XYZ file of C-alpha atoms in Angstrom:
522
model
C 0.000 0.000 0.000
C 1.516 3.332 -1.063
C 1.606 6.299 1.308
C 2.268 9.985 0.676
C 4.296 12.642 2.480
C 5.117 16.277 1.752
C 8.837 16.835 1.158
C 10.266 20.324 1.643
C 13.942 20.606 0.815
C 16.664 22.815 -0.628
C 19.739 21.807 -2.594
C 23.075 23.568 -2.814
C 26.219 23.310 -4.874
C 29.258 21.982 -2.978
C 32.968 22.151 -3.743
C 33.769 19.025 -1.704
C 34.818 21.130 1.284
C 32.174 19.533 3.458
C 29.475 21.139 5.557
C 29.996 24.752 6.665
C 29.852 25.582 10.367
C 26.207 26.032 11.456
C 26.957 27.165 15.007
C 24.704 30.010 16.081
C 21.850 29.391 13.657
C 18.752 30.621 15.560
C 16.762 27.706 16.998
C 19.498 25.138 16.337
C 20.905 23.713 19.559
C 22.677 20.538 18.487
C 23.833 18.578 15.454
C 23.839 14.786 15.576
C 26.034 12.820 13.170
C 23.983 9.969 11.663
C 26.850 8.450 9.695
C 27.268 7.764 6.010
C 24.599 5.905 4.038
C 25.265 4.303 0.662
C 22.279 4.844 -1.642
C 21.716 3.135 -4.982
C 18.792 4.375 -7.051
C 17.421 3.463 -10.468
C 15.276 6.182 -12.051
C 12.521 4.975 -14.375
C 11.015 6.817 -17.322
C 9.793 6.266 -20.863
C 12.220 6.222 -23.774
C 11.278 9.830 -24.595
C 11.479 10.873 -20.915
C 7.864 11.912 -20.426
C 8.100 11.913 -16.640
C 11.169 14.136 -16.655
C 9.367 16.526 -19.006
C 6.663 16.872 -16.323
C 9.268 17.205 -13.513
C 8.159 13.858 -12.057
C 10.641 11.336 -10.686
C 10.093 7.614 -10.215
C 12.880 5.652 -8.583
C 13.713 2.350 -6.946
C 16.258 2.925 -4.200
C 18.134 0.655 -1.840
C 20.150 1.743 1.163
C 19.310 4.353 3.771
C 16.269 4.430 6.043
C 13.597 4.646 3.340
C 14.515 1.983 0.801
C 11.742 1.286 -1.670
C 9.952 2.976 -4.561
C 9.447 6.729 -4.569
C 7.272 8.765 -6.917
C 7.609 12.537 -6.556
C 5.185 15.184 -7.821
C 6.226 18.870 -7.908
C 4.072 21.162 -5.776
C 6.155 24.360 -5.664
C 9.871 25.212 -5.895
C 11.579 23.015 -3.323
C 8.310 21.265 -2.408
C 7.227 17.843 -3.652
C 4.705 15.217 -2.683
C 6.402 11.851 -2.379
C 4.436 8.628 -2.747
C 6.260 5.663 -1.234
C 5.802 1.955 -1.927
C 7.690 -1.082 -0.578
C 10.718 -2.446 -2.379
C 9.944 -4.813 -5.256
C 11.567 -5.924 -8.501
C 9.083 -4.204 -10.807
C 7.260 -0.887 -10.755
C 4.370 -1.210 -8.265
C 1.009 -1.119 -10.013
C -0.222 1.619 -7.680
C 2.594 3.936 -8.750
C 2.282 2.964 -12.405
C -1.346 4.082 -12.334
C -0.402 7.461 -10.863
C 1.787 8.225 -13.890
C -0.486 6.664 -16.502
C -1.839 9.989 -17.764
C 1.746 10.923 -18.673
C 3.032 7.523 -19.744
C -0.100 6.176 -21.503
C 0.916 2.847 -23.090
C 4.664 3.475 -23.136
C 6.994 1.201 -21.171
C 8.735 2.369 -18.003
C 12.372 1.293 -17.773
C 15.568 2.461 -15.996
C 17.134 5.522 -17.623
C 19.606 6.709 -14.967
C 21.420 5.131 -12.042
C 22.506 7.328 -9.143
C 24.838 6.045 -6.464
C 25.328 8.412 -3.550
C 27.392 8.452 -0.399
C 25.244 10.469 1.996
C 26.942 12.011 5.041
C 23.849 12.731 7.128
C 23.283 14.926 10.191
C 20.181 15.712 12.235
C 19.572 19.301 13.296
C 17.815 19.454 16.686
C 16.241 22.130 18.854
C 16.720 22.563 22.600
C 14.185 19.844 23.383
C 15.874 17.336 21.100
C 13.194 17.626 18.417
C 14.223 17.182 14.809
C 14.169 20.428 12.857
C 15.723 19.228 9.614
C 18.131 16.773 8.072
C 21.227 18.060 6.324
C 23.547 15.948 4.237
C 26.564 16.185 2.023
C 25.927 13.889 -0.931
C 28.678 12.627 -3.200
C 26.863 11.505 -6.338
C 27.891 9.279 -9.223
C 25.430 9.359 -12.127
C 25.285 6.898 -15.006
C 22.913 7.113 -17.953
C 21.579 3.673 -18.868
C 20.207 4.478 -22.323
C 21.655 5.561 -25.634
C 25.191 6.863 -25.749
C 24.992 8.721 -22.460
C 27.917 8.972 -20.145
C 28.636 9.494 -16.478
C 28.936 12.447 -14.140
C 30.093 13.143 -10.587
C 29.301 15.983 -8.222
C 28.837 16.849 -4.566
C 25.836 18.701 -3.195
C 24.352 19.743 0.121
C 20.718 18.870 0.762
C 18.568 20.250 3.586
C 15.185 18.573 4.180
C 12.661 19.990 6.620
C 11.367 17.631 9.311
C 7.737 16.520 9.121
C 5.527 19.391 10.347
C 8.623 21.582 10.601
C 8.672 25.357 10.237
C 9.818 26.398 6.734
C 11.305 29.535 8.289
C 14.052 27.346 9.728
C 15.196 26.539 6.199
C 15.565 30.280 5.586
C 17.897 30.520 8.575
C 20.010 27.625 7.290
C 19.984 29.170 3.830
C 21.313 32.460 5.190
C 24.190 30.718 6.958
C 25.103 28.578 3.939
C 25.110 31.559 1.594
C 27.268 33.508 4.029
C 29.745 30.606 3.894
C 29.862 30.870 0.102
C 27.507 27.972 -0.659
C 25.045 28.664 -3.483
C 21.712 27.065 -4.392
C 21.835 24.296 -6.945
C 20.971 25.210 -10.506
C 19.101 21.913 -10.913
C 15.784 21.232 -9.129
C 16.709 17.581 -8.505
C 19.526 15.066 -8.758
C 17.779 13.431 -11.694
C 17.505 16.702 -13.625
C 21.223 17.297 -13.164
C 22.072 13.718 -14.090
C 20.032 13.881 -17.290
C 21.694 17.132 -18.281
C 25.262 16.074 -17.492
C 25.079 12.562 -18.925
C 23.269 13.446 -22.139
C 24.896 11.985 -25.252
C 26.885 14.408 -27.395
C 24.905 15.999 -30.207
C 26.052 14.778 -33.592
C 27.043 17.400 -36.144
C 24.522 16.138 -38.663
C 21.740 16.324 -36.101
C 22.601 19.934 -35.441
C 22.412 20.649 -39.171
C 19.078 18.864 -39.464
C 17.600 20.814 -36.564
C 18.867 24.212 -37.771
C 16.216 26.752 -38.824
C 15.234 26.604 -42.485
C 16.315 29.517 -44.688
C 13.809 32.361 -44.953
C 12.523 31.578 -48.457
C 9.074 30.826 -49.740
C 8.183 27.128 -49.499
C 7.925 25.151 -52.722
C 4.725 23.502 -51.558
C 1.839 24.571 -49.371
C 1.941 23.337 -45.749
C -0.378 20.536 -44.710
C -2.727 23.009 -43.057
C -3.016 26.705 -43.757
C -3.237 29.441 -41.157
C -1.225 27.461 -38.581
C -0.717 29.523 -35.433
C 2.112 29.293 -32.946
C 1.645 26.305 -30.634
C 3.484 28.042 -27.808
C 4.392 31.579 -26.838
C 2.295 34.725 -26.503
C -1.090 34.408 -28.257
C -1.542 36.718 -31.221
C -4.265 35.366 -33.511
C -7.699 34.019 -32.652
C -6.337 30.507 -33.141
C -3.495 31.196 -30.725
C -5.926 32.134 -27.968
C -8.211 29.154 -28.493
C -5.315 26.693 -28.612
C -3.766 28.212 -25.475
C -7.030 27.559 -23.626
C -7.307 24.035 -25.017
C -3.709 23.327 -23.996
C -4.349 24.568 -20.459
C -7.353 22.251 -20.071
C -5.466 19.278 -21.550
C -2.685 19.938 -19.057
C -5.233 20.119 -16.238
C -6.680 16.721 -17.182
C -3.239 15.121 -17.161
C -2.149 16.781 -13.927
C -5.384 16.005 -12.042
C -5.416 12.319 -13.004
C -3.197 11.184 -10.074
C -5.165 13.298 -7.587
C -8.460 11.732 -8.713
C -6.992 8.252 -8.333
C -5.833 9.121 -4.812
C -9.205 10.549 -3.827
C -7.906 14.085 -3.225
C -10.857 16.323 -2.235
C -12.333 18.363 -5.100
C -10.070 16.705 -7.696
C -12.957 14.955 -9.457
C -14.869 18.212 -9.714
C -11.853 20.080 -11.110
C -11.183 17.332 -13.654
C -14.796 17.370 -14.741
C -14.671 21.142 -15.172
C -11.560 20.845 -17.358
C -13.384 18.241 -19.462
C -16.414 20.493 -19.868
C -14.256 23.489 -20.695
C -12.628 21.554 -23.517
C -15.925 20.390 -24.967
C -17.445 23.857 -24.687
C -14.426 25.417 -26.384
C -14.723 23.077 -29.337
C -18.420 23.902 -29.681
C -18.101 27.669 -29.191
C -15.178 28.194 -31.554
C -16.169 26.113 -34.564
C -15.168 29.034 -36.740
C -11.602 28.540 -35.474
C -11.255 24.756 -35.130
C -12.659 22.369 -37.753
C -15.586 20.501 -36.224
C -14.881 17.429 -38.355
C -11.955 16.877 -36.009
C -13.343 18.308 -32.776
C -16.868 16.819 -32.826
C -15.672 13.212 -32.331
C -13.420 14.423 -29.507
C -16.413 16.192 -28.013
C -18.307 12.903 -27.867
C -15.534 11.359 -25.779
C -15.326 14.440 -23.567
C -19.068 14.263 -22.910
C -18.663 10.604 -21.961
C -15.789 11.384 -19.587
C -17.655 14.263 -17.924
C -20.658 11.999 -17.355
C -18.501 9.289 -15.792
C -16.788 11.782 -13.516
C -20.183 13.165 -12.569
C -21.229 9.871 -10.989
C -19.017 10.656 -7.995
C -19.260 14.437 -7.987
C -23.067 14.580 -8.226
C -23.394 12.085 -5.398
C -21.033 14.153 -3.252
C -22.938 17.404 -3.872
C -26.315 15.838 -3.187
C -25.161 14.170 0.017
C -23.731 17.438 1.349
C -26.910 19.320 0.460
C -29.306 16.842 2.055
C -27.277 16.265 5.220
C -26.878 20.009 5.693
C -30.630 20.554 5.335
C -31.289 17.733 7.792
C -28.907 19.215 10.357
C -30.849 22.486 10.250
C -34.091 20.785 11.327
C -35.001 20.711 15.028
C -34.865 17.244 16.584
C -38.649 17.246 17.021
C -39.068 17.170 13.228
C -36.659 14.297 12.581
C -38.661 11.071 12.711
C -36.811 7.802 12.293
C -33.174 7.023 11.382
C -33.079 9.605 8.595
C -29.493 10.696 9.259
C -28.210 7.125 9.300
C -30.025 6.278 6.081
C -28.722 9.394 4.314
C -25.183 8.738 5.532
C -25.276 5.101 4.423
C -26.619 6.125 1.024
C -23.895 8.766 0.630
C -21.045 6.465 1.665
C -22.221 3.600 -0.524
C -22.553 5.884 -3.502
C -19.144 7.439 -2.960
C -17.371 4.101 -2.655
C -18.975 2.671 -5.754
C -18.573 5.860 -7.781
C -14.880 6.199 -6.951
C -14.208 2.641 -8.074
C -15.982 3.366 -11.336
C -13.977 6.554 -11.899
C -10.600 4.909 -11.314
C -11.571 2.148 -13.741
C -12.465 4.781 -16.339
C -9.016 6.369 -15.963
C -7.435 3.036 -16.845
C -9.672 2.507 -19.879
C -8.410 2.529 -23.447
C -11.025 5.117 -24.415
C -9.761 7.630 -21.838
C -6.077 7.135 -22.659
C -6.838 7.399 -26.377
C -8.681 10.659 -25.679
C -5.528 12.086 -24.087
C -3.499 10.960 -27.107
C -6.025 12.585 -29.440
C -5.809 15.886 -27.576
C -2.022 15.759 -27.884
C -2.353 15.188 -31.619
C -4.797 18.063 -32.011
C -2.439 20.464 -30.258
C 0.562 19.256 -32.264
C -1.298 19.593 -35.588
C -4.353 21.794 -34.959
C -7.259 21.656 -37.439
C -7.380 25.413 -37.917
C -9.899 27.119 -40.157
C -9.448 30.362 -42.063
C -10.708 32.566 -39.222
C -8.059 31.164 -36.888
C -5.617 33.640 -38.409
C -8.010 36.509 -37.817
C -8.126 39.333 -35.300
C -9.066 37.806 -31.917
C -11.037 40.931 -30.950
C -13.443 40.231 -33.793
C -13.420 36.441 -34.153
C -13.611 35.586 -30.457
C -16.088 38.334 -29.607
C -18.456 37.108 -32.321
C -18.315 33.537 -31.003
C -18.946 34.639 -27.423
C -21.842 36.856 -28.531
C -23.494 33.918 -30.298
C -23.303 31.835 -27.121
C -24.739 34.674 -25.048
C -27.635 35.036 -27.487
C -28.467 31.355 -27.017
C -28.542 31.835 -23.247
C -30.895 34.789 -23.654
C -33.270 32.759 -25.830
C -33.360 29.862 -23.366
C -33.945 32.121 -20.360
C -36.782 33.863 -22.198
C -38.340 30.536 -23.123
C -38.135 29.242 -19.553
C -39.737 32.391 -18.162
C -42.662 32.029 -20.595
C -43.391 28.446 -19.517
C -45.655 27.604 -16.567
C -44.042 25.965 -13.514
C -43.465 22.267 -14.020
C -41.388 19.750 -15.916
C -41.029 21.748 -19.144
C -39.795 24.827 -17.308
C -37.371 22.700 -15.291
C -35.935 21.270 -18.504
C -35.647 24.724 -20.077
C -33.858 26.120 -17.035
C -31.463 23.180 -17.062
C -30.665 23.835 -20.727
C -30.127 27.506 -19.930
C -27.727 26.517 -17.175
C -25.673 24.367 -19.561
C -25.486 27.151 -22.139
C -24.546 29.594 -19.373
C -21.536 27.461 -18.488
C -20.576 27.217 -22.143
C -20.723 31.004 -22.485
C -18.671 31.425 -19.330
C -15.952 29.106 -20.641
C -15.950 30.846 -24.022
C -15.457 34.170 -22.259
C -12.627 32.646 -20.215
C -10.882 31.518 -23.385
C -11.328 34.955 -24.930
C -10.315 36.771 -21.747
C -6.641 37.422 -22.589
C -7.732 39.032 -25.867
C -10.965 40.811 -24.910
C -9.876 41.923 -21.417
C -12.517 43.683 -19.263
C -15.665 42.824 -21.272
C -14.815 39.115 -21.166
C -13.937 39.315 -17.476
C -17.265 40.998 -16.701
C -19.133 38.370 -18.697
C -17.389 35.541 -16.842
C -18.492 37.080 -13.546
C -22.085 37.502 -14.733
C -22.279 33.987 -16.119
C -20.941 32.551 -12.851
C -23.698 34.375 -10.992
C -26.377 33.077 -13.334
C -24.866 29.588 -13.330
C -24.963 29.513 -9.537
C -28.625 30.498 -9.482
C -29.657 27.968 -12.115
C -27.431 25.329 -10.541
C -29.270 25.673 -7.253
C -32.506 25.060 -9.131
C -31.165 21.902 -10.788
C -29.720 20.644 -7.507
C -33.165 21.069 -5.958
C -34.686 18.890 -8.686
C -32.120 16.142 -8.111
C -32.498 16.404 -4.337
C -36.267 15.946 -4.550
C -35.830 12.907 -6.777
C -33.411 11.367 -4.274
C -35.702 12.156 -1.328
C -38.626 10.433 -3.035
C -36.492 7.331 -3.598
C -35.202 7.264 -0.024
C -38.687 7.889 1.325
C -40.004 4.859 -0.540
C -37.204 2.694 0.868
C -37.838 3.981 4.399
C -41.584 3.410 4.084
C -41.011 -0.168 2.890
C -38.816 -0.722 5.960
C -41.610 0.445 8.251
C -40.008 3.815 9.006
C -41.682 7.220 9.068
C -41.501 9.168 5.819
C -42.457 12.452 7.510
C -38.969 14.010 7.527
C -38.322 13.111 3.901
C -41.526 14.901 2.956
C -40.514 17.911 5.016
C -37.151 18.094 3.254
C -38.908 17.650 -0.094
C -41.120 20.649 0.635
C -38.056 22.653 1.638
C -36.460 21.870 -1.731
C -39.601 22.883 -3.597
C -39.495 26.234 -1.847
C -35.822 26.722 -2.769
C -36.685 26.137 -6.428
C -39.538 28.657 -6.254
C -37.175 31.284 -4.814
C -34.734 30.707 -7.673
C -37.451 31.082 -10.295
C -38.682 34.273 -8.639
C -35.160 35.715 -8.592
C -34.385 34.866 -12.224
C -35.916 37.955 -13.931
C -33.983 40.417 -11.763
C -30.761 38.402 -12.077
C -31.073 38.205 -15.840
C -31.725 41.939 -16.109
C -28.570 42.559 -14.081
C -26.590 40.210 -16.320
C -27.702 41.975 -19.493
C -26.811 45.395 -18.099
C -23.321 44.294 -17.066
C -22.242 42.855 -20.430
C -20.945 44.658 -23.498
C -21.610 41.766 -25.887
């Protein structure tokens, strides 16, 4: 079973002169020599080093106090989350799954071997509590692939104790710098090893990779109006692709968090999925729908699968919160226990379904397809156009659809048809919000104001839809309770409360919509 810890550390260059004198560092009372440990680590990656490209490290290490497998995710400079698994001959399946969104179907194999002699010391406070570990590491790196070579260096590493105060690292940093020690230029040993053991670049490879002469091409490119895949957005296509790339990156980055059950990760992944699908639909004048429509089908499928867990979570929180607000005299029967059991059972089953989806061929193929789209985007003629005009027109069209749906819903009598119309308006509101987000860097204040207005409207309409789903769930639970011989009184009371919430939303809609229209320039 893998476990996770937060690692906060700093690395410094060393000239083999050993550890500078730390006497007098505020808060440091004693230094305990822990001896020299001999560490031997194999770092795993794909042949094209996909993990390294994402600043992830996966290693199998022997020696020292924490032998085993370690998978490290970057959190911030000098901060990583480390997932640990027991020592084994092959990559543990649990860790392999956490890197699957990066690796896909590629094989993981050793790419670098690092052997280190670690001269370790514990830094303690006056009560003998561990503040940090500091070590002088003599490292020998060997690249195991291609024509790579070897490298040697010495570095100083300071790792904060669990639950330690990061300010203590600042005090150590000040002393080390005063002694002439400077921070390492590489964020990790692996990054330095990859750089220093890289095979020499062949002369002919340099020639092949040199920029082409500035002459007109003899043949037209595969696709016209190609925009820059990276860098500052200029054209309409640049802006749309930048937004698509950000959401693709979010999907990949959130995958491990969803697998680990990190709070809110499912919701954030679902939002990224919906943003992608909405972008493809809103900007069909920029991206060819013959390519994006099939991707949209898979994105809709993924969002629905992710919703199984998220929707259950939202409903459970809503119903339990409403129940807690009732006085005890109005709670008849084991309503709380039944709601809690329903919520826990749904969460457990939904999470299992979601993790299975993330291992599916359809999901992994979707990620590959998004990569392909970004590498060779299906741009249309308007992609090369002025973003102020092209993007504004697309956003305006989405806003017009919202207006039509809101008007239709307001004209319908209360009931099923109005509920459906309001739900459709909510979906189009989210689509308009995401379109405005994508256009934000180009359209500035008007897009920002529209995003804010759409969030307000989305929240209102979302409360209405949540009320519909809550009432459906309450009717189902009430039937189960009644069949078990329990009172259905409280379920009916909660149902009436939800009806009233929906009525309040519908009454507030005209004023909210008027406010939205006044605050937008589209």
